[in-house]
Structure formats: structure tokens, C-alpha cells
XYZ file of N, CA and C in Angstrom:
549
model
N -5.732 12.306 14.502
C -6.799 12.152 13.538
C -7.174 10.676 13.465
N -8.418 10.530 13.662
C -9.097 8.991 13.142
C -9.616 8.713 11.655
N -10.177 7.653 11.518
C -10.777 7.037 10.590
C -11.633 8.370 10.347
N -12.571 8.331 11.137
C -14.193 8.977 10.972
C -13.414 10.386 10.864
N -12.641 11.245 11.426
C -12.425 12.703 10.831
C -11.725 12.164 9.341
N -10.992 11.321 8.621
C -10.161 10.865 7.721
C -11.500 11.549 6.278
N -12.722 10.615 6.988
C -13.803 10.528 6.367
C -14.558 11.520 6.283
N -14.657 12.088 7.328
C -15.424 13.567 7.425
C -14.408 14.844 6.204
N -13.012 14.540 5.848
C -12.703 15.543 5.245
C -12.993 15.052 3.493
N -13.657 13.835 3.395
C -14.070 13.704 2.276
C -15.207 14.507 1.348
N -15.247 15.203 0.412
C -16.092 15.851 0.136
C -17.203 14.578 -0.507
N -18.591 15.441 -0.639
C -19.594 14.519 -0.696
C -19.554 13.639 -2.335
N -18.963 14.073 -3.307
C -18.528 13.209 -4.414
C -17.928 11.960 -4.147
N -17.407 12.048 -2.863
C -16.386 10.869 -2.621
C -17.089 9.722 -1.921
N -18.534 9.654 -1.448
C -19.211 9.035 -1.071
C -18.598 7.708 -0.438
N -18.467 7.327 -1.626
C -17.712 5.967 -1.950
C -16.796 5.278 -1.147
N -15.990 6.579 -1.330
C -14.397 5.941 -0.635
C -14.953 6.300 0.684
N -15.752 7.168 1.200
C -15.922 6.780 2.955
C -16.602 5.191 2.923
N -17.546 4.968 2.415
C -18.357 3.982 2.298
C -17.318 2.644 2.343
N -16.234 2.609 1.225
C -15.313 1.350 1.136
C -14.543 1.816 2.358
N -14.255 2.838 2.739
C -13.116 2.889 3.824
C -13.751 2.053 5.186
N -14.858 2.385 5.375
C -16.172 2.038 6.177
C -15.646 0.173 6.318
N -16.037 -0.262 5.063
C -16.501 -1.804 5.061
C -14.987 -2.363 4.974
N -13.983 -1.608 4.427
C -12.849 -2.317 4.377
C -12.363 -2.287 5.916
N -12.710 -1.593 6.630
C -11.888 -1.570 8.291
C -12.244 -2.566 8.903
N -13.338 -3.313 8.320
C -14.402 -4.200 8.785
C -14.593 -5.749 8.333
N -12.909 -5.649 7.252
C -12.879 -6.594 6.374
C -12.597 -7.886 7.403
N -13.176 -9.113 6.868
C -12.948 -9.834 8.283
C -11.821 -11.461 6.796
N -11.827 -11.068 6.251
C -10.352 -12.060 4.839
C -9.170 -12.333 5.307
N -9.006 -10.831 5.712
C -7.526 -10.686 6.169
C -7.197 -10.939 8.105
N -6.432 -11.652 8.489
C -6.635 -11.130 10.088
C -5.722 -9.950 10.573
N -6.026 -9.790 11.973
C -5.890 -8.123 12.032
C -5.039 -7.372 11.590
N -4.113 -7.988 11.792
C -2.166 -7.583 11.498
C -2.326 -7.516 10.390
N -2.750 -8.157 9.429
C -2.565 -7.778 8.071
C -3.577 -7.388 7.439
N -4.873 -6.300 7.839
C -5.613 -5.620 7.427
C -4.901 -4.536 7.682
N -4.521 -4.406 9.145
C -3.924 -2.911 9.704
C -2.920 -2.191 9.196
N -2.320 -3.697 8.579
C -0.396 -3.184 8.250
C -1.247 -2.913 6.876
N -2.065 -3.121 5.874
C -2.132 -3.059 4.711
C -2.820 -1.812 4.568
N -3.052 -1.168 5.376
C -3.596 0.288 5.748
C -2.401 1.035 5.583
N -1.876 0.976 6.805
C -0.674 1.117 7.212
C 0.806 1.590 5.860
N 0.731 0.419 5.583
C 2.122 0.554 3.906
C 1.296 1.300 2.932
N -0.341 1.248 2.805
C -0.967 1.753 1.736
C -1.046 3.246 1.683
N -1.428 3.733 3.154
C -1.232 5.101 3.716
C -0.159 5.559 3.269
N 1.123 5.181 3.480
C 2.576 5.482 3.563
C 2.636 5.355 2.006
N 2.158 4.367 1.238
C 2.579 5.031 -0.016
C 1.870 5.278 -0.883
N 1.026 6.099 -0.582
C -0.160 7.091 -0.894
C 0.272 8.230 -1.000
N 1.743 8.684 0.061
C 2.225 9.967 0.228
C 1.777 11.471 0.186
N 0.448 10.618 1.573
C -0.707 12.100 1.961
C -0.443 11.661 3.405
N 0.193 13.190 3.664
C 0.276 12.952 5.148
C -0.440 13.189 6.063
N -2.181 13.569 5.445
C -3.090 13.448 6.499
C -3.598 12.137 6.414
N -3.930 11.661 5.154
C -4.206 9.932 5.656
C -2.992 9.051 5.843
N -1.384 9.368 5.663
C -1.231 8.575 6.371
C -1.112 8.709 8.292
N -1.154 9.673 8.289
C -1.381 9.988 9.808
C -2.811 9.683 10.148
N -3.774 10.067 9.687
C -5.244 9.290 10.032
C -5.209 7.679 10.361
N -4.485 7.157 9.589
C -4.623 5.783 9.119
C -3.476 4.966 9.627
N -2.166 5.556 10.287
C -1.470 4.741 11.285
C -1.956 5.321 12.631
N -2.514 6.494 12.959
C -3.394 6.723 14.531
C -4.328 5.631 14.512
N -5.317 5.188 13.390
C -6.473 4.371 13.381
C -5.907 2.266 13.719
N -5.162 2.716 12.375
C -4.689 1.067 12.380
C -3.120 0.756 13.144
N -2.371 1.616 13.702
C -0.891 1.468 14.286
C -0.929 0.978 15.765
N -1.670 1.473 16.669
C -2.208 0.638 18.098
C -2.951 -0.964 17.396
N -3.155 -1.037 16.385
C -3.613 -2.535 16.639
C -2.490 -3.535 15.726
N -1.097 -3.055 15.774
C -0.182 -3.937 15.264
C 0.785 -3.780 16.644
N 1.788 -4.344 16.758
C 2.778 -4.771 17.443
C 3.837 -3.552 16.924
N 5.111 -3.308 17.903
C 5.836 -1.794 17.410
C 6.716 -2.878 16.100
N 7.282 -4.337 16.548
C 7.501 -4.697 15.294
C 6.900 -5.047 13.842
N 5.612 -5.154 13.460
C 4.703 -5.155 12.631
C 4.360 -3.948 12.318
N 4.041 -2.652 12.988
C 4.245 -1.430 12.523
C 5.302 -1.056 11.502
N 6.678 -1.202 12.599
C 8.155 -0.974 11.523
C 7.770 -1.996 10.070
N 7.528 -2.808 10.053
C 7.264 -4.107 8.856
C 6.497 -3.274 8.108
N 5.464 -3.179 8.618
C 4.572 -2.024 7.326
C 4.970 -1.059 6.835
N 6.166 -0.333 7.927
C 6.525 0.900 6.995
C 7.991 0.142 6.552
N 8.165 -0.378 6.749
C 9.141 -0.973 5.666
C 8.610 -1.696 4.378
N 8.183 -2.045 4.681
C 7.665 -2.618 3.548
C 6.856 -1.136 2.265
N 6.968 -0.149 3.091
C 6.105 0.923 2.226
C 7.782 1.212 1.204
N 8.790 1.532 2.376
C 9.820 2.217 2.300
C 10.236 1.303 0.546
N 10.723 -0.235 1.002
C 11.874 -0.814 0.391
C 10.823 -0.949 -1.312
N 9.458 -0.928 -1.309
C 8.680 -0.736 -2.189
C 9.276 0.151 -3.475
N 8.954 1.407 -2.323
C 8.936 2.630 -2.862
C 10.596 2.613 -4.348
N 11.405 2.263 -3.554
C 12.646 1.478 -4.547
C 12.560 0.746 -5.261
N 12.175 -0.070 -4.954
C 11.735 -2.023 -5.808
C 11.095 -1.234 -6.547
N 10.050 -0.822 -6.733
C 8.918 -0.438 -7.682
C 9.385 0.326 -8.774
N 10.143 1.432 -8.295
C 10.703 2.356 -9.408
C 11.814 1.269 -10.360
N 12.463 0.709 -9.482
C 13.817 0.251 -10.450
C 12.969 -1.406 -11.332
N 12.236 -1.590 -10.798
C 12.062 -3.241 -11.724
C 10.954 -2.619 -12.510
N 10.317 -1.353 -12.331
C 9.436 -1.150 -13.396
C 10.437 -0.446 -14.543
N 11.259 0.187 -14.266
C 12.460 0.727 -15.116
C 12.554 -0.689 -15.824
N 13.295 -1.865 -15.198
C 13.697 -2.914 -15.759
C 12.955 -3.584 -16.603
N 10.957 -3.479 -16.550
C 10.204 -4.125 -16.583
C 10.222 -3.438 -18.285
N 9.903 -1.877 -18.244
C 9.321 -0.633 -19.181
C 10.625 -0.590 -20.422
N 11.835 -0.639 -19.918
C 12.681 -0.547 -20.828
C 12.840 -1.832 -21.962
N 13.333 -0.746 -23.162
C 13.118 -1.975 -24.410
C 14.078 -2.404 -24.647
N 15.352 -2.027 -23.842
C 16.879 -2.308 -23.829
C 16.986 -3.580 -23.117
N 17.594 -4.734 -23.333
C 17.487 -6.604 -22.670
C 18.748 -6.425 -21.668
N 19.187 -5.381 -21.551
C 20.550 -5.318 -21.247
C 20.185 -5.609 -19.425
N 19.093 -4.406 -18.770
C 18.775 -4.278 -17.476
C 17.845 -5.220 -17.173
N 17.690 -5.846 -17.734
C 16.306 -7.195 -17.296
C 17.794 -8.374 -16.577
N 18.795 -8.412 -17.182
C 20.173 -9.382 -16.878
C 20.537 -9.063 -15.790
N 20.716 -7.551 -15.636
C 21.921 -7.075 -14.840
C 21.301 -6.903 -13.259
N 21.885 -7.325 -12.387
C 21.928 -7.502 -10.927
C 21.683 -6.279 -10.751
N 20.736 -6.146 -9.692
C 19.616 -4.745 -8.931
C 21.182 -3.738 -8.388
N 21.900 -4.976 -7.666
C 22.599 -3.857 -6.639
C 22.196 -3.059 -5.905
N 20.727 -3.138 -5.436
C 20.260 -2.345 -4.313
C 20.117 -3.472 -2.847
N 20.476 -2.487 -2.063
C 20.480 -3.711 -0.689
C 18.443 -3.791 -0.475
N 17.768 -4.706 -0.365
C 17.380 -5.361 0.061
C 16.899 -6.038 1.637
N 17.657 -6.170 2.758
C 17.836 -6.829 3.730
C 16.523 -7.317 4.413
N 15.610 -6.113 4.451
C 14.204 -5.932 5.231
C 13.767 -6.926 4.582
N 13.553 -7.668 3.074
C 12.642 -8.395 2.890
C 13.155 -10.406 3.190
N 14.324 -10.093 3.574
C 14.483 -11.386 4.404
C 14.507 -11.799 5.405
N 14.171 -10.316 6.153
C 13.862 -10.494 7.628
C 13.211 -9.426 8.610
N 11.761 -9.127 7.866
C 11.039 -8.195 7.827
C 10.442 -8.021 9.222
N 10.934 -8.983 10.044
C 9.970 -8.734 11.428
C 8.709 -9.167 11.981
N 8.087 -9.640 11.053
C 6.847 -10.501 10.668
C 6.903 -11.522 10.094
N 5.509 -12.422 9.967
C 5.478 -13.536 9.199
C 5.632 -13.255 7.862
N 6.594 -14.239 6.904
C 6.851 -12.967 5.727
C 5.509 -12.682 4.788
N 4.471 -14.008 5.240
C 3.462 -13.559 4.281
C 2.499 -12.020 4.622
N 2.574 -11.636 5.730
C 2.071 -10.432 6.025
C 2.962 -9.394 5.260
N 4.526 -9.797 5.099
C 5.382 -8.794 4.628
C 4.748 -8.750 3.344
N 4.989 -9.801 2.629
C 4.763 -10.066 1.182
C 3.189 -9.041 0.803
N 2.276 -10.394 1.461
C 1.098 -9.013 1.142
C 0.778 -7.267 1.732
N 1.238 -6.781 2.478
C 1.890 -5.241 2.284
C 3.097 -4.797 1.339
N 3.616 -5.628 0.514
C 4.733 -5.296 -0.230
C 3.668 -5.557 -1.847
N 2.786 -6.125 -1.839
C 1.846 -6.545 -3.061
C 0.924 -5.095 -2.989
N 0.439 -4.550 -1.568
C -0.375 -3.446 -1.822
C 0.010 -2.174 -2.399
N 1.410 -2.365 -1.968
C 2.374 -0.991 -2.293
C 2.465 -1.155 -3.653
N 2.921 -2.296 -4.369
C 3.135 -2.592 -4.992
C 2.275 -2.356 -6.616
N 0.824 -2.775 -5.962
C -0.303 -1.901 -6.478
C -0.491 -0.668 -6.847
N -0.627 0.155 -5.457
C -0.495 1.531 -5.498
C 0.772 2.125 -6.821
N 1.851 1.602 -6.711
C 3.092 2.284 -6.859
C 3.333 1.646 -8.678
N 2.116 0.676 -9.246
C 2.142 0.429 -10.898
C 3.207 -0.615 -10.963
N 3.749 -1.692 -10.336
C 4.942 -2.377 -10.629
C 4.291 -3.544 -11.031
N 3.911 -3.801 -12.451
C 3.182 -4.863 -12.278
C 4.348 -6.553 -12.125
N 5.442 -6.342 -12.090
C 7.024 -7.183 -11.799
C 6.726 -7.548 -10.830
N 6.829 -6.855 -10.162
C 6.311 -6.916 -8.292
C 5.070 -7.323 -7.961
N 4.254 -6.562 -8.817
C 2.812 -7.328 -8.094
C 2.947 -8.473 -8.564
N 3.447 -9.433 -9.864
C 3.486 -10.724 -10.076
C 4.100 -11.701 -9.170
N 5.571 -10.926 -8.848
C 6.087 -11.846 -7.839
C 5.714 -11.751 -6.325
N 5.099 -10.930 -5.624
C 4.570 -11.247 -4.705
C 3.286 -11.870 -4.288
N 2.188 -11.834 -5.689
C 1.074 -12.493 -5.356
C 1.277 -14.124 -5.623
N 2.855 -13.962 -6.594
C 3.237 -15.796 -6.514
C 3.930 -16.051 -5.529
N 3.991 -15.571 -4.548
C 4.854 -16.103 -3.048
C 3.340 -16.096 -2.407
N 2.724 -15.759 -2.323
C 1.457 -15.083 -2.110
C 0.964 -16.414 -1.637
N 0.545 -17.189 -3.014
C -0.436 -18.183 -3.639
C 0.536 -19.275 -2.637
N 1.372 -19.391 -3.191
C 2.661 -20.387 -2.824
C 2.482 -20.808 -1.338
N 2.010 -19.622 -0.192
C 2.378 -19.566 1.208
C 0.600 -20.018 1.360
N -0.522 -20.177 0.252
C -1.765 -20.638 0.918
C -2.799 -19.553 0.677
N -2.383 -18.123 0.949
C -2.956 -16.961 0.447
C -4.158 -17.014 -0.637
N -5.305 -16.986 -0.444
C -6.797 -17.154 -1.784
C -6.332 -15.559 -2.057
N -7.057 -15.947 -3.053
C -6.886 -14.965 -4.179
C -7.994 -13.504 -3.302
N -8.969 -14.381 -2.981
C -9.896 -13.476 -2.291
C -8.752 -12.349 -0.939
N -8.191 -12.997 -0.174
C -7.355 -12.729 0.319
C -6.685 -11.579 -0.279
N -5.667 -12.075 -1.317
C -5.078 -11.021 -2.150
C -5.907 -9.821 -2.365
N -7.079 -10.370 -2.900
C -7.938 -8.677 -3.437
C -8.533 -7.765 -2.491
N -8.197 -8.441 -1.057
C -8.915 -7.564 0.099
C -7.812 -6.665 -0.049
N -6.459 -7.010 0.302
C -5.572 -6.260 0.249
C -5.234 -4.939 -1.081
N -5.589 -5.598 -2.087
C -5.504 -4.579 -2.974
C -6.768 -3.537 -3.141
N -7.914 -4.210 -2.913
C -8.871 -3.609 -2.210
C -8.520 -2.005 -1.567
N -7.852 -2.748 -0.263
C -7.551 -1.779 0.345
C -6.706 -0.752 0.034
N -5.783 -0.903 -1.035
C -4.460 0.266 -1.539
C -5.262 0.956 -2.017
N -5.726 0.362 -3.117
C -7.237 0.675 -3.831
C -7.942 1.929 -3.470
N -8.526 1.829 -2.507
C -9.123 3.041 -1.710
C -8.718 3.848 -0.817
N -7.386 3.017 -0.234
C -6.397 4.413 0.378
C -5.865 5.106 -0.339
N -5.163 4.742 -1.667
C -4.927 5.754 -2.847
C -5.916 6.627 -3.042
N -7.124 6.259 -3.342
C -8.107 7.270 -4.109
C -8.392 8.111 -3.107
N -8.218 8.262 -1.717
C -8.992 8.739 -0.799
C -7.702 9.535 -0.618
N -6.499 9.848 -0.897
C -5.056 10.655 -1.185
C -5.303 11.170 -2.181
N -5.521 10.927 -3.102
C -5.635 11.702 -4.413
C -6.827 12.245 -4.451
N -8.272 11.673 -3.884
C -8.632 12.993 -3.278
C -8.631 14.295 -2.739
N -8.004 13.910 -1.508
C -7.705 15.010 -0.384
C -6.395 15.481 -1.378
N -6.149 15.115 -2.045
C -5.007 16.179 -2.828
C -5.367 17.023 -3.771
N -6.738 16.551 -4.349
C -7.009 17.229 -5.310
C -7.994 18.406 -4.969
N -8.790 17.966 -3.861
C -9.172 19.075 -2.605
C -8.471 20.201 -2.560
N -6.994 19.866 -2.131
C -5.996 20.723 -1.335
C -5.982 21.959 -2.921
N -5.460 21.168 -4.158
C -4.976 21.749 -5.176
C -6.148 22.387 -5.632
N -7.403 22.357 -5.450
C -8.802 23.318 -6.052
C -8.740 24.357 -5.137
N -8.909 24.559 -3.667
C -8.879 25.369 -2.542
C -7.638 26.194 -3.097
N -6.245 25.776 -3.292
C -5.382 26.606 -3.440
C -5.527 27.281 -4.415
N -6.248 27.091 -5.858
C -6.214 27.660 -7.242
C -7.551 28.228 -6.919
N -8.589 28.446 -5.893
C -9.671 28.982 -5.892
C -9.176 30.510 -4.968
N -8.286 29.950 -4.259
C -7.523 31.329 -3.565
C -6.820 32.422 -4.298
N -6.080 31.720 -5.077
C -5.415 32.288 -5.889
C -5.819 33.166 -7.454
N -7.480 32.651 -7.823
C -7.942 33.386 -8.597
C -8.534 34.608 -7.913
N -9.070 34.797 -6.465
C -9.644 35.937 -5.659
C -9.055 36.938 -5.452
């Protein structure tokens, strides 16, 4: 599956998200590796497995097999980080804001990439996935490494509309099934 079938299963309400999917492939902020990978981790944690299969067929030939793994790592070690520091973040107890993660880590000290490509695919996920802990500390490594802000928002940009274009096609899937099921 490509981009353009990704887009073709959009129903016509969704205008939009073909339209941003369109101009974001086209984004010229980010360079390639880290438009593709930010597809790439955004797809993956979108957790629609037709766009993320649309969307690593589209953007996965134009990363390196190590920058690929980086993106989906970076979806993966997210997917953790996000749940537990928003736990840490949400809770009114001072006790877990102190206490050491104890989760291993390793990928983000030696992610395979330049780490700012890591960092900003770990900021998109990060997006997607509500951690606003995470999105703080990676858009301040972010800033830190030179990264414009413009920069930053291509990327979130992009989670941005790979999310909605999942929760689309999901909400597609879930009308078709409850339209079957009333017949």
C-alpha cells in the first residue's frame, strides 16, 4: 500500500487529511530522514495497521535499515515513556515524581541515528501519545541541538495528521461494522 491508496481509503469528509498528508510528504523544514522517520514513529504509534503499513511502504525505502529501526524504536520506547511519566506527571501523590523510572531505556542513548532525529521522532510520538513531560523534554533537547521551532511543528504537524487519518480509518472500520450488524 502507498501514500495515494492510504488516501484513496479516506472518505470524502476527510478532505483535509489527504490534502495535509499531500503537502506534509512535501514538507521541505525537515530533511529527508527526519520527515520519513516522523511518518514512520507517527504511523507506528497511531496503532492502525493499514497506515502504518501504507506509511513505512511510502516513507521506509527512503531511510537507511538503521534509521528505520530508530523510528520504530523510538515509536516502541515512547509507547512506555509516555504511559509511565504521564502517570508520574497526572498523579497527585509527590511520592512518583522522586522515585527512579526503573525502566531500561538503552535505545535513547544510542538510537542509531543522529540523536536529534531520535529526539524529534520521540517528540512526535510523544504528541500523539498526550505526554506533555515528554513533549517538554524533548522539544528542550530539541531547541538546545539548534532545532526552530518551525522545525518542531513540521514534525508535530505530521503526528498531527497521521493520528487523525488512524482514527479515521478506525472510525470507518467501526461504522461499516455497526452498519453490518444492524442488517
Amino acid at each position: 500500500m502507498s501514500l495515494e491508496t492510504l488516501k484513496q481509503q479516506l472518505p470524502d469528509y476527510a478532505k483535509d487529511l489527504k490534502l495535509n498528508l499531500s503537502s506534509l510528504a512535501a514538507e521541505t523544514l525537515l530533511n529527508e530522514q527526519q520527515k520519513a522517520g516522523a511518518f514512520v514513529a507517527s504511523a507506528l504509534a497511531s496503532r492502525n495497521a493499514a497506515v502504518s503499513e501504507a506509511l513505512i511502504a511510502e516513507f521506509g525505502p527512503k531511510l537507511s535499515p538503521e534509521a528505520l529501526t530508530a523510528a520504530k524504536a523510538a515509536a516502541a520506547i515512547m509507547a512506555m515513556n509516555n504511559i509511565y511519566y504521564r502517570f508520574t506527571h497526572l498523579s497527585s501523590a509527590p511520592d512518583y515524581k522522586t522515585m527512579p523510572a526503573k525502566l531500561r531505556m538503552n535505545v535513547m542513548a544510542k538510537p542509531g541515528v543522529e540523536k536529534v532525529d531520535f529526539e524529534l521522532w520521540s517528540l512526535a510520538v510523544s504528541a500523539i501519545n498526550g505526554c506533555g513531560m515528554c513533549v517538554d523534554s524533548h522539544e528542550k533537547v530539541l531547541r538546545e541541538h539548534g532545532v526552530t521551532a518551525e522545525q518542531v511543528q513540521a514534525a508535530v504537524r505530521i503526528a498531527a495528521v497521521v493520528h487523525a487519518v488512524a482514527a479515521t480509518l478506525d472510525s470507518e472500520t467501526v461504522g461499516k461494522t455497526a452498519s453490518a450488524l444492524a442488517a
